């Protein structure tokens, strides 16, 4: 483990930024935290987490895929992919780091999505332990420990110091570049801080939430449960929950006429939208009940079924904070979890 | 295998022939610029065709893999891309990517079996690929029965090929039907599920169904009533698709993605899925 005093952190940032773009959470104009590029003088946010998740770094909200030139009856495809540059993201929380694993299992399995994969290969994640987990946090439900964030480098901060530990070669390579600014320290140097985090976790309101009753193989048991009607009743289908979610992966592919050609891009889409599955001969998810059920069944049953039991919710709490009608996955789990109703 | 960059980024295809099949279905022949097939496929697989600036859509490759010169697509006019394609002339370039989805098990499960193909409307498109594959390797399969129905005589897809080639093959029985009586039609009149019941097939056959969901539902019930087991019956699902490779999250039924785990399913496998297709 290596460390430096917090007042030297800006020097560390400056050193990182010499070789790669550095991003970190700062306070946005509307009060919420957003990831922003670091430049001299950038003040990092004290907030627990960003409003939008960091999935944007690898799976941007909109992304060019290719372009076309058409002339008469002929078409040319133009590859618009750019060589990716190295970048570093500082301050990613344990839940959001785990969410990258969830997305990797979508985009990096055959056939690999090279748009995602190249960005993933060029990004270094410095994950930061959460000193103040909040009442909407339930990462522990999914086996995520906020005091042991993974990423390429794990970091812990106290009132006066910050500690770094590399988890892989990529992380080690970055830390070694910072050796002039960091001092070696014992591996248990952050333990006192970790205990403080545990103490807060023990008092969180959602700490008792379990995944019991969910997981692969539960489709038959859960799909036709009557509770879906009541739970989805006031859902507006606004899609906010899917847009802030670090693991939601659905996308649309669209064409844009630029005037002298066509740009094909992809953009986030939402299973909560009524036209998501609309077809000429009908819609297999006709009402908001079916769409609502899809979102939660995907996270709690279908995804784990296809991914060795890994859930595709990381308990980040964003949908708890942002849903305009205060519906969310924690409520769904409380209502439907445990044994099937008789 | 390809990575998505190569799969999402399509090849250029040239339309070399347009056949008017019915008032709203045309069949397009497509090759690459150098006159070859864009890629190899298996019966039942699909391709994403697109007109840049208009959109992209999934279509069954209706030609058989045994056709080594070109691919064909039978396309029903129903929206932006399909309407645009219906206006296209020979020589028009489009984009093509694929193949997508799992094929019919023509070389293992179907081998040596008596085959029963049942289609409604444009549902003949995916079946034509298997039918012509089985006809090409005729000695590998037992008897072949084809039941095909459409709204009217004019709505029967591939009519000339059915009459001139399929119906004249030995060991191939073609049973055509249209929904309502019509002048100049002396064949059967009535819906496909009822016709299948009337024909009454022996249960030593492997059945493949394709068509509108309602036709599939009633035909499946009929076959089961005749004593067919669901493990003997195959069908295809059609859900909205964008990526074709199991990533855009659009086409799932339960934990299965129709674009990669389908579109071909055995009917007992469908029973395992939630009723959402
Ligand atoms: C696996 C598979 C195989 C198919 N094979 C064939 C085929 O061989 N021949 C054929 O004619 N059609 C086939 N289709 C249907 C075809 O993809 C749609 O008709 C097509 O996408 C409509 O595109 P469009 O741009 O013309 O319509 P749009 O302008 O996009 O939409 C018109 C209407 O069609 C709906 N629609 C959009 N996408 C689909 C879709 N994937 N399926 C059904 N409706 C849709 C829209 O919601 C709208 O209601 C297949 C679909 C799938 C998923
Ligand atoms: S479902 Fe909600 S709590 Fe779970 S990862 Fe997504 S936004 Fe976070
Ligand atoms: S659950 Fe809430 S945030 Fe999600 S679509 Fe419904 S109303 Fe919007
Ligand atoms: S079409 Fe994208 S997941 Fe099937």
XYZ file of C-alpha atoms and ligand atoms in Angstrom:
692
model
C 0.000 0.000 0.000
C 1.135 3.561 -0.682
C -0.051 6.871 0.699
C 0.211 10.625 0.641
C -1.275 13.423 2.665
C -4.546 14.806 1.318
C -3.027 18.221 0.706
C -0.691 16.563 -1.827
C -3.565 14.982 -3.737
C -3.640 17.810 -6.270
C 0.001 17.089 -7.088
C -0.942 13.453 -7.661
C -3.763 14.553 -9.961
C -1.413 16.871 -11.834
C 1.083 14.056 -12.309
C -1.617 11.699 -13.626
C -2.955 14.390 -15.938
C 0.460 14.775 -17.559
C 0.048 11.436 -19.327
C -3.671 10.860 -19.552
C -6.947 12.672 -19.233
C -8.140 12.504 -15.642
C -11.797 12.607 -14.669
C -13.302 12.920 -11.216
C -16.587 13.894 -9.559
C -17.102 17.635 -9.131
C -20.176 19.552 -8.003
C -22.343 20.374 -11.010
C -24.352 23.562 -11.445
C -27.567 21.905 -10.216
C -25.956 20.690 -7.002
C -25.481 17.031 -7.951
C -22.042 15.595 -8.635
C -20.870 14.934 -12.182
C -17.685 13.469 -13.625
C -15.547 16.184 -15.149
C -12.088 16.462 -16.621
C -9.510 17.593 -14.081
C -7.494 20.719 -14.744
C -5.379 22.781 -12.371
C -7.659 24.098 -9.627
C -10.556 21.656 -10.146
C -12.229 21.013 -6.798
C -13.458 17.515 -6.248
C -16.979 16.874 -4.984
C -17.586 15.844 -1.397
C -20.791 14.086 -2.403
C -21.137 10.359 -1.931
C -21.759 9.658 -5.618
C -22.518 11.170 -9.000
C -26.085 11.599 -10.245
C -25.339 9.747 -13.480
C -23.245 6.633 -13.268
C -19.753 6.363 -14.755
C -20.925 3.842 -17.363
C -20.759 6.832 -19.750
C -16.981 6.407 -19.943
C -17.294 3.074 -21.714
C -20.872 3.068 -22.948
C -21.641 6.723 -23.712
C -25.184 8.015 -23.800
C -24.722 8.583 -27.529
C -21.898 7.232 -29.621
C -21.114 7.335 -33.338
C -20.878 3.886 -34.873
C -20.129 4.649 -38.530
C -21.007 6.986 -41.370
C -22.318 6.483 -44.899
C -21.870 8.397 -48.133
C -24.554 7.781 -50.686
C -24.427 8.779 -54.314
C -27.086 7.689 -56.766
C -27.569 4.002 -56.125
C -24.208 3.504 -54.448
C -23.297 3.514 -50.769
C -19.945 3.748 -49.015
C -19.428 2.815 -45.378
C -17.009 5.025 -43.461
C -15.420 3.662 -40.314
C -15.611 6.501 -37.787
C -13.878 4.688 -34.946
C -11.045 6.697 -33.460
C -8.000 5.331 -31.689
C -8.799 5.479 -27.971
C -6.595 7.573 -25.683
C -5.585 6.516 -22.180
C -7.679 8.031 -19.419
C -8.013 7.724 -15.669
C -11.179 7.974 -13.595
C -10.719 8.817 -9.928
C -13.308 8.351 -7.219
C -15.482 5.556 -8.603
C -17.473 3.882 -5.816
C -17.477 0.143 -5.089
C -20.998 -0.321 -6.512
C -20.167 1.435 -9.772
C -16.957 -0.542 -10.184
C -18.954 -3.745 -9.836
C -21.343 -2.395 -12.462
C -18.462 -2.422 -14.959
C -18.224 -6.193 -14.392
C -21.920 -6.453 -15.177
C -21.496 -4.499 -18.420
C -18.299 -6.387 -19.351
C -20.310 -9.588 -19.381
C -22.587 -8.037 -21.985
C -20.223 -6.108 -24.208
C -17.018 -8.111 -23.878
C -18.408 -11.590 -24.498
C -18.345 -12.914 -28.059
C -19.029 -11.221 -30.335
C -17.067 -8.506 -28.531
C -18.218 -4.930 -28.843
C -15.021 -3.152 -29.834
C -16.469 0.306 -29.172
C -16.848 -0.617 -25.511
C -13.801 -2.863 -25.227
C -11.245 -0.361 -26.535
C -12.429 2.260 -24.079
C -12.349 -0.285 -21.295
C -8.780 -1.217 -22.178
C -7.662 2.408 -22.185
C -9.341 3.442 -18.925
C -7.756 3.103 -15.486
C -10.209 3.094 -12.593
C -9.186 4.441 -9.204
C -11.944 3.275 -6.890
C -12.518 5.138 -3.647
C -13.958 3.609 -0.475
C -17.185 5.271 0.726
C -16.684 7.070 4.015
C -20.332 8.050 4.255
C -22.623 5.390 2.786
C -26.143 6.801 2.701
C -29.627 5.580 3.492
C -30.303 4.680 -0.146
C -27.255 2.370 -0.307
C -27.701 -1.399 -0.342
C -24.612 -2.629 -2.172
C -24.047 -5.205 0.576
C -27.245 -6.953 -0.525
C -25.328 -7.892 -3.656
C -22.127 -8.846 -1.883
C -20.377 -5.551 -2.593
C -18.307 -4.068 0.182
C -17.948 -0.270 0.097
C -14.784 -0.417 2.185
C -13.106 -2.730 -0.335
C -13.754 -1.118 -3.715
C -12.057 -2.980 -6.549
C -11.046 -1.242 -9.795
C -7.490 -1.102 -11.086
C -6.480 0.795 -7.972
C -8.335 0.886 -4.639
C -8.115 4.026 -2.518
C -9.143 4.999 1.012
C -9.121 8.437 2.492
C -9.060 9.652 6.066
C -9.263 13.233 7.311
C -5.638 13.777 6.493
C -4.330 11.042 4.224
C -5.171 8.965 1.174
C -4.039 5.355 0.644
C -3.631 3.517 -2.654
C -3.370 -0.159 -3.500
C -2.923 -1.522 -7.031
C -5.113 -4.515 -7.919
C -3.575 -5.384 -11.279
C -0.771 -4.511 -13.678
C -2.603 -1.516 -15.078
C -2.991 -0.100 -11.576
C 0.594 -0.921 -10.668
C 1.854 0.847 -13.795
C 0.019 4.016 -12.830
C 1.085 3.928 -9.180
C 4.720 3.434 -10.151
C 4.567 6.640 -12.181
C 3.483 8.400 -8.998
C 6.256 6.970 -6.847
C 7.860 10.363 -6.283
C 4.693 11.582 -4.574
C 3.660 8.481 -2.645
C 5.255 6.842 0.369
C 5.133 3.123 1.119
C 3.033 2.102 4.093
C 1.775 -1.048 5.815
C -1.069 -2.972 4.159
C -3.269 -2.428 7.192
C -2.785 1.348 7.201
C -6.395 1.999 6.171
C -7.920 -0.488 8.596
C -9.091 2.073 11.121
C -10.981 3.841 8.327
C -12.471 0.552 7.148
C -13.849 -0.081 10.632
C -15.566 3.295 10.610
C -17.208 2.393 7.300
C -18.425 -0.913 8.706
C -19.948 0.890 11.664
C -21.985 3.137 9.348
C -23.047 0.210 7.154
C -24.435 -1.516 10.223
C -26.912 1.297 10.771
C -28.228 1.713 7.230
C -32.007 1.264 6.805
C -31.690 -1.184 3.867
C -29.104 -3.392 5.497
C -31.556 -6.273 5.960
C -32.532 -6.454 2.278
C -31.655 -9.862 0.830
C -31.661 -11.472 -2.598
C -33.534 -14.453 -1.227
C -36.243 -15.506 -3.652
C -34.444 -14.041 -6.665
C -31.791 -15.333 -9.049
C -31.636 -17.657 -12.040
C -34.401 -20.223 -12.359
C -37.005 -18.059 -10.593
C -38.879 -16.975 -13.696
C -41.788 -19.326 -13.311
C -42.217 -18.460 -9.660
C -42.056 -14.690 -10.078
C -43.324 -13.857 -13.557
C -47.038 -14.220 -12.912
C -47.098 -12.919 -9.358
C -50.017 -10.519 -8.781
C -47.803 -7.939 -7.053
C -46.472 -6.667 -10.405
C -49.782 -4.929 -11.112
C -49.761 -2.982 -7.883
C -46.043 -2.180 -7.966
C -46.183 -0.851 -11.518
C -49.482 0.939 -11.146
C -48.175 4.482 -10.925
C -44.951 4.034 -12.914
C -44.802 6.869 -15.439
C -42.580 5.004 -17.863
C -40.239 7.976 -17.803
C -37.122 5.792 -17.949
C -35.239 7.881 -15.360
C -34.365 4.744 -13.418
C -32.757 3.149 -16.462
C -30.800 6.249 -17.418
C -29.207 6.775 -14.005
C -28.575 3.050 -13.524
C -24.945 1.941 -13.837
C -25.890 -1.493 -15.181
C -28.721 -0.738 -17.618
C -27.397 -1.674 -21.035
C -30.264 -1.304 -23.523
C -29.524 0.752 -26.585
C -31.061 1.872 -29.835
C -29.335 2.304 -33.197
C -30.356 5.346 -35.220
C -29.436 7.162 -38.398
C -28.983 10.909 -38.690
C -28.905 12.744 -42.012
C -26.050 15.219 -41.723
C -26.823 16.989 -44.984
C -23.914 15.466 -46.864
C -24.123 11.936 -45.533
C -25.587 9.710 -42.877
C -24.271 9.165 -39.389
C -25.292 5.946 -37.645
C -25.096 6.176 -33.873
C -26.278 4.313 -30.846
C -27.880 5.801 -27.788
C -29.232 4.568 -24.503
C -32.758 3.284 -24.693
C -35.130 2.092 -22.012
C -37.220 -1.044 -21.576
C -39.606 1.230 -19.653
C -40.648 3.001 -22.890
C -43.863 1.950 -24.576
C -42.364 1.734 -28.091
C -39.301 -0.268 -27.037
C -40.693 -3.567 -28.303
C -43.408 -2.230 -30.626
C -43.739 -4.153 -33.889
C -45.919 -3.993 -36.962
C -48.083 -6.860 -35.717
C -48.276 -5.732 -32.100
C -46.305 -5.276 -28.927
C -45.270 -8.136 -26.694
C -45.163 -5.795 -23.689
C -48.419 -3.943 -24.062
C -48.801 -2.165 -20.740
C -46.465 -0.572 -18.221
C -46.905 -3.637 -16.026
C -45.053 -5.821 -18.540
C -42.358 -3.228 -19.099
C -41.857 -2.627 -15.389
C -41.681 -6.365 -14.773
C -39.073 -6.724 -17.522
C -36.738 -4.218 -15.858
C -36.756 -5.965 -12.517
C -36.917 -9.535 -13.804
C -33.907 -8.762 -15.968
C -31.859 -7.469 -13.068
C -32.925 -10.063 -10.540
C -33.604 -13.227 -12.557
C -32.718 -13.233 -16.268
C -29.279 -11.644 -15.957
C -28.157 -13.884 -13.058
C -29.485 -16.883 -14.975
C -27.153 -16.068 -17.864
C -24.221 -14.897 -15.724
C -23.405 -17.441 -13.044
C -25.704 -15.902 -10.459
C -24.357 -12.354 -10.687
C -27.197 -9.857 -10.179
C -27.373 -6.831 -12.437
C -28.252 -4.438 -9.661
C -25.361 -3.175 -7.557
C -27.442 -1.379 -4.931
C -26.142 2.075 -5.819
C -29.435 3.628 -4.787
C -29.700 5.993 -7.760
C -33.158 4.794 -8.739
C -34.262 5.202 -5.117
C -33.165 8.812 -5.155
C -34.419 9.761 -8.611
C -37.730 8.051 -9.363
C -40.444 10.732 -9.457
C -43.003 8.386 -7.886
C -40.590 6.806 -5.401
C -40.823 3.338 -6.881
C -37.611 1.354 -6.985
C -35.898 -1.990 -6.959
C -35.584 -2.099 -3.163
C -39.385 -1.852 -2.871
C -39.808 -4.561 -5.474
C -37.420 -6.835 -3.613
C -39.106 -6.238 -0.281
C -42.526 -6.942 -1.722
C -41.665 -9.989 -3.808
C -38.682 -11.485 -2.035
C -38.564 -14.515 0.178
C -41.073 -17.260 -0.407
C -43.625 -17.215 -3.201
C -47.016 -16.056 -1.976
C -49.544 -18.839 -1.664
C -15.903 -14.997 -34.367
C -16.330 -11.408 -35.507
C -16.346 -8.626 -33.015
C -19.287 -6.291 -33.002
C -17.429 -3.557 -34.777
C -17.310 -5.906 -37.681
C -20.840 -7.154 -37.112
C -22.479 -3.782 -36.509
C -20.538 -2.325 -39.432
C -22.251 -3.812 -42.461
C -21.120 -4.873 -45.911
C -22.447 -3.387 -49.112
C -25.002 -5.454 -50.970
C -26.302 -4.851 -54.488
C -29.889 -5.664 -55.430
C -29.612 -7.686 -58.646
C -33.230 -8.742 -59.055
C -36.624 -7.697 -57.717
C -39.556 -10.071 -58.036
C -43.104 -8.929 -57.292
C -44.596 -11.806 -55.304
C -47.835 -10.401 -53.929
C -49.372 -6.926 -53.686
C -47.242 -6.231 -50.578
C -44.333 -8.674 -50.757
C -41.336 -8.429 -53.059
C -38.381 -10.795 -53.198
C -34.952 -9.218 -53.540
C -31.810 -10.907 -54.775
C -28.660 -9.538 -53.117
C -24.948 -10.037 -53.817
C -21.800 -8.114 -52.876
C -20.195 -5.657 -55.307
C -17.969 -8.417 -56.655
C -20.976 -10.595 -57.347
C -20.620 -13.045 -54.445
C -22.767 -13.968 -51.455
C -22.144 -11.578 -48.564
C -21.632 -14.509 -46.166
C -22.610 -18.140 -45.665
C -25.659 -19.002 -43.612
C -27.721 -21.957 -42.372
C -31.469 -22.422 -42.997
C -33.494 -20.256 -40.602
C -30.841 -17.601 -40.027
C -31.445 -13.909 -40.649
C -29.662 -10.794 -41.830
C -29.903 -7.103 -41.003
C -30.523 -5.067 -44.117
C -30.389 -1.328 -44.099
C -30.905 1.737 -46.151
C -28.645 4.399 -44.598
C -30.704 7.328 -43.411
C -33.889 5.269 -43.377
C -33.061 2.484 -40.936
C -32.116 -1.105 -40.438
C -34.364 -4.162 -40.150
C -34.058 -7.913 -39.697
C -35.143 -10.349 -42.408
C -35.017 -14.097 -42.846
C -32.675 -15.285 -45.547
C -35.259 -17.042 -47.686
C -32.814 -18.573 -50.157
C -31.235 -21.881 -49.248
C -27.548 -22.094 -48.297
C -27.269 -24.519 -51.206
C -27.744 -21.567 -53.524
C -24.135 -20.534 -53.989
C -24.726 -17.517 -56.182
C -26.872 -15.090 -54.225
C -29.126 -14.526 -51.228
C -32.815 -13.719 -51.375
C -35.134 -11.868 -49.029
C -38.927 -11.805 -49.233
C -39.973 -8.511 -47.748
C -43.415 -7.354 -46.769
C -44.117 -3.642 -47.009
C -45.043 -2.362 -43.560
C -42.878 0.601 -42.532
C -39.976 2.902 -43.370
C -37.266 0.457 -44.439
C -39.579 -2.001 -46.128
C -41.429 0.736 -48.031
C -38.155 2.214 -49.196
C -36.950 -1.196 -50.364
C -40.171 -1.726 -52.279
C -39.309 1.388 -54.328
C -35.758 0.218 -54.997
C -34.631 -0.775 -58.472
C -32.078 -3.281 -59.682
C -28.575 -1.919 -59.111
C -29.506 -0.187 -55.855
C -26.984 -0.720 -53.072
C -28.062 -1.499 -49.511
C -26.129 -2.653 -46.486
C -26.164 -6.162 -45.098
C -24.810 -7.800 -41.940
C -25.204 -11.241 -40.460
C -25.880 -14.112 -40.298
C -27.834 -13.918 -37.051
C -29.633 -16.448 -34.919
C -29.623 -20.191 -34.606
C -30.619 -22.288 -37.617
C -33.027 -25.204 -37.923
C -31.252 -28.471 -36.996
C -31.362 -29.673 -40.607
C -28.290 -31.874 -40.481
C -28.852 -33.707 -37.215
C -32.378 -33.703 -35.786
C -34.165 -33.400 -39.136
C -31.976 -35.975 -40.914
C -33.946 -39.064 -41.886
C -37.247 -37.565 -40.699
C -40.535 -37.146 -42.505
C -40.953 -33.387 -42.633
C -44.147 -31.368 -42.296
C -43.822 -27.646 -43.102
C -46.711 -25.359 -42.217
C -46.642 -21.660 -43.131
C -48.946 -18.681 -43.215
C -48.383 -15.494 -45.237
C -44.850 -14.102 -45.222
C -44.025 -16.913 -42.744
C -43.083 -18.942 -45.786
C -39.921 -16.811 -46.089
C -37.874 -18.582 -43.384
C -39.367 -21.969 -44.337
C -38.432 -21.692 -47.994
C -34.771 -21.860 -47.007
C -35.262 -25.163 -45.138
C -37.634 -26.594 -47.737
C -35.174 -25.977 -50.543
C -32.352 -27.313 -48.409
C -34.295 -30.551 -47.820
C -35.191 -30.746 -51.509
C -31.542 -30.268 -52.449
C -30.443 -33.117 -50.179
C -33.597 -35.081 -50.949
C -32.213 -38.505 -50.016
C -31.381 -37.349 -46.481
C -35.045 -36.809 -45.575
C -38.228 -38.884 -45.672
C -41.490 -37.559 -47.061
C -42.052 -33.805 -47.264
C -45.471 -32.233 -46.726
C -45.989 -28.519 -47.157
C -49.145 -26.760 -45.980
C -49.238 -23.125 -46.967
C -52.000 -20.575 -46.700
C -52.590 -16.902 -47.355
C -55.426 -14.419 -47.447
C -56.007 -14.864 -51.180
C -54.442 -16.480 -54.227
C -52.625 -13.241 -54.964
C -51.073 -13.263 -51.495
C -49.324 -16.607 -51.889
C -45.583 -16.090 -51.813
C -43.280 -17.964 -54.228
C -46.358 -19.261 -56.072
C -44.557 -20.084 -59.304
C -41.769 -21.951 -57.535
C -44.293 -23.886 -55.445
C -46.290 -24.988 -58.479
C -43.433 -25.520 -60.953
C -40.813 -27.000 -58.662
C -42.047 -28.139 -55.248
C -45.335 -29.695 -56.368
C -43.627 -31.622 -59.167
C -40.953 -33.180 -56.903
C -41.489 -36.817 -56.048
C -42.215 -37.403 -52.381
C -43.175 -33.760 -51.856
C -46.862 -33.046 -51.212
C -48.005 -29.456 -51.413
C -51.307 -28.402 -49.796
C -52.318 -24.814 -50.515
C -55.216 -22.921 -49.010
C -56.630 -19.401 -49.084
C -58.828 -17.740 -46.472
C -61.861 -16.987 -48.687
C -63.233 -18.435 -51.913
C -62.081 -16.573 -54.990
C -62.699 -16.746 -58.703
C -60.028 -18.779 -60.486
C -59.155 -20.774 -57.372
C -60.250 -24.369 -57.256
C -57.982 -25.336 -54.373
C -58.799 -25.535 -50.686
C -60.459 -22.634 -48.903
C -60.080 -22.074 -45.157
C -57.617 -21.129 -42.471
C -54.351 -23.007 -42.089
C -55.013 -24.513 -38.616
C -58.325 -26.009 -39.800
C -56.795 -27.291 -43.009
C -54.054 -29.027 -41.040
C -56.742 -30.730 -38.946
C -58.646 -31.800 -42.052
C -55.519 -33.205 -43.641
C -54.751 -35.104 -40.424
C -51.070 -35.951 -40.421
C -49.525 -39.039 -38.880
C -47.353 -38.332 -35.884
C -44.175 -39.825 -37.344
C -43.327 -36.384 -38.706
C -41.220 -33.463 -37.543
C -43.224 -30.272 -37.978
C -41.986 -26.741 -38.621
C -44.429 -23.838 -38.220
C -44.008 -20.234 -39.313
C -46.526 -17.468 -39.611
C -48.601 -14.971 -37.660
C -48.699 -15.675 -33.891
C -52.403 -16.552 -33.998
C -51.871 -19.143 -36.738
C -48.999 -20.696 -34.813
C -51.065 -20.890 -31.649
C -54.007 -22.716 -33.224
C -51.908 -24.941 -35.466
C -49.803 -25.998 -32.503
C -52.940 -26.858 -30.526
C -54.231 -28.843 -33.495
C -51.015 -30.810 -33.900
C -50.897 -31.615 -30.202
C -54.517 -32.814 -30.374
C -53.467 -35.133 -33.226
C -50.900 -36.648 -30.908
C -47.775 -34.719 -31.851
C -45.378 -34.080 -29.000
C -44.051 -30.546 -28.650
C -40.512 -31.893 -28.997
C -41.414 -32.759 -32.618
C -42.490 -29.244 -33.502
C -40.263 -26.263 -34.330
C -41.175 -22.654 -34.878
C -39.598 -19.210 -35.073
C -40.230 -16.133 -32.966
C -40.217 -12.597 -34.259
C -39.495 -9.785 -31.830
C -38.248 -6.267 -32.377
C -34.477 -6.286 -32.942
C -31.709 -3.706 -33.214
C -28.282 -5.229 -32.672
C -28.797 -8.863 -33.620
C -26.072 -9.999 -31.226
C -27.695 -10.144 -27.789
C -26.498 -6.783 -26.503
C -29.050 -4.059 -27.146
C -31.481 -5.747 -24.753
C -34.485 -5.539 -27.036
C -35.511 -9.019 -28.063
C -35.477 -11.069 -24.875
C -38.173 -13.447 -23.737
C -37.183 -14.264 -20.189
C -33.495 -15.048 -20.133
C -33.339 -15.882 -23.859
C -32.459 -13.411 -26.593
C -34.383 -14.256 -29.737
C -31.632 -12.779 -31.927
C -29.011 -15.229 -30.691
C -30.801 -18.041 -28.818
C -33.590 -18.001 -31.462
C -35.330 -17.245 -33.735
C -35.699 -21.028 -34.087
C -37.191 -22.728 -31.023
C -38.522 -26.202 -30.355
C -42.044 -25.809 -29.030
C -41.315 -27.504 -25.704
C -38.516 -24.946 -25.172
C -41.076 -22.180 -25.595
C -43.066 -23.601 -22.695
C -40.081 -22.916 -20.472
C -40.165 -19.230 -21.381
C -42.500 -16.691 -19.824
C -45.530 -15.982 -21.978
C -44.281 -12.719 -23.448
C -43.883 -13.205 -27.203
C -36.016 -12.670 -36.839
C -36.872 -11.846 -37.751
C -37.085 -12.251 -39.065
C -37.878 -11.491 -39.919
N -38.041 -11.910 -41.206
C -38.793 -11.171 -42.054
C -38.946 -11.552 -43.431
O -38.371 -12.532 -43.885
N -39.723 -10.777 -44.223
C -40.357 -9.655 -43.750
O -41.040 -8.998 -44.518
N -40.213 -9.266 -42.456
C -39.447 -9.989 -41.606
N -39.307 -9.566 -40.295
C -40.014 -8.360 -39.852
C -39.255 -7.128 -40.234
O -38.046 -7.053 -39.490
C -40.081 -5.873 -39.935
O -41.228 -5.877 -40.723
C -39.279 -4.637 -40.221
O -38.363 -4.430 -39.188
C -40.089 -3.420 -40.370
O -39.163 -2.388 -40.678
P -39.616 -0.994 -41.285
O -38.479 -0.053 -41.141
O -40.169 -1.155 -42.627
O -40.748 -0.606 -40.312
P -40.729 0.574 -39.260
O -40.931 1.854 -39.978
O -39.593 0.439 -38.351
O -41.993 0.195 -38.450
C -43.242 -0.088 -39.019
C -43.928 -0.897 -38.008
O -43.184 -2.097 -37.841
C -42.772 -2.226 -36.509
N -41.493 -2.945 -36.453
C -40.254 -2.473 -36.298
N -39.359 -3.470 -36.201
C -40.044 -4.621 -36.311
C -39.684 -5.997 -36.268
N -38.427 -6.401 -36.068
N -40.646 -6.911 -36.444
C -41.908 -6.523 -36.639
N -42.296 -5.256 -36.668
C -41.393 -4.303 -36.490
C -42.760 -0.849 -35.960
O -42.904 -0.792 -34.581
C -43.967 -0.253 -36.648
O -45.142 -0.617 -36.016
C -38.497 -10.301 -39.439
C -38.274 -9.904 -38.140
C -37.466 -10.632 -37.287
C -37.235 -10.159 -35.901
S -31.416 -0.794 -10.228
Fe -31.249 1.107 -9.003
S -30.010 0.552 -7.202
Fe -29.763 -1.092 -8.717
S -27.886 -0.543 -9.822
Fe -29.633 0.300 -11.011
S -29.906 2.421 -10.240
Fe -28.576 1.328 -8.764
S -39.885 3.225 -11.970
Fe -39.880 5.457 -11.584
S -38.037 6.240 -12.669
Fe -38.464 4.156 -13.487
S -39.782 4.523 -15.326
Fe -41.195 4.160 -13.566
S -41.623 6.272 -12.807
Fe -39.793 6.462 -14.102
S -31.550 -7.585 -31.144
Fe -30.249 -6.691 -29.658
S -30.416 -8.118 -28.026
Fe -31.451 -9.134 -29.645
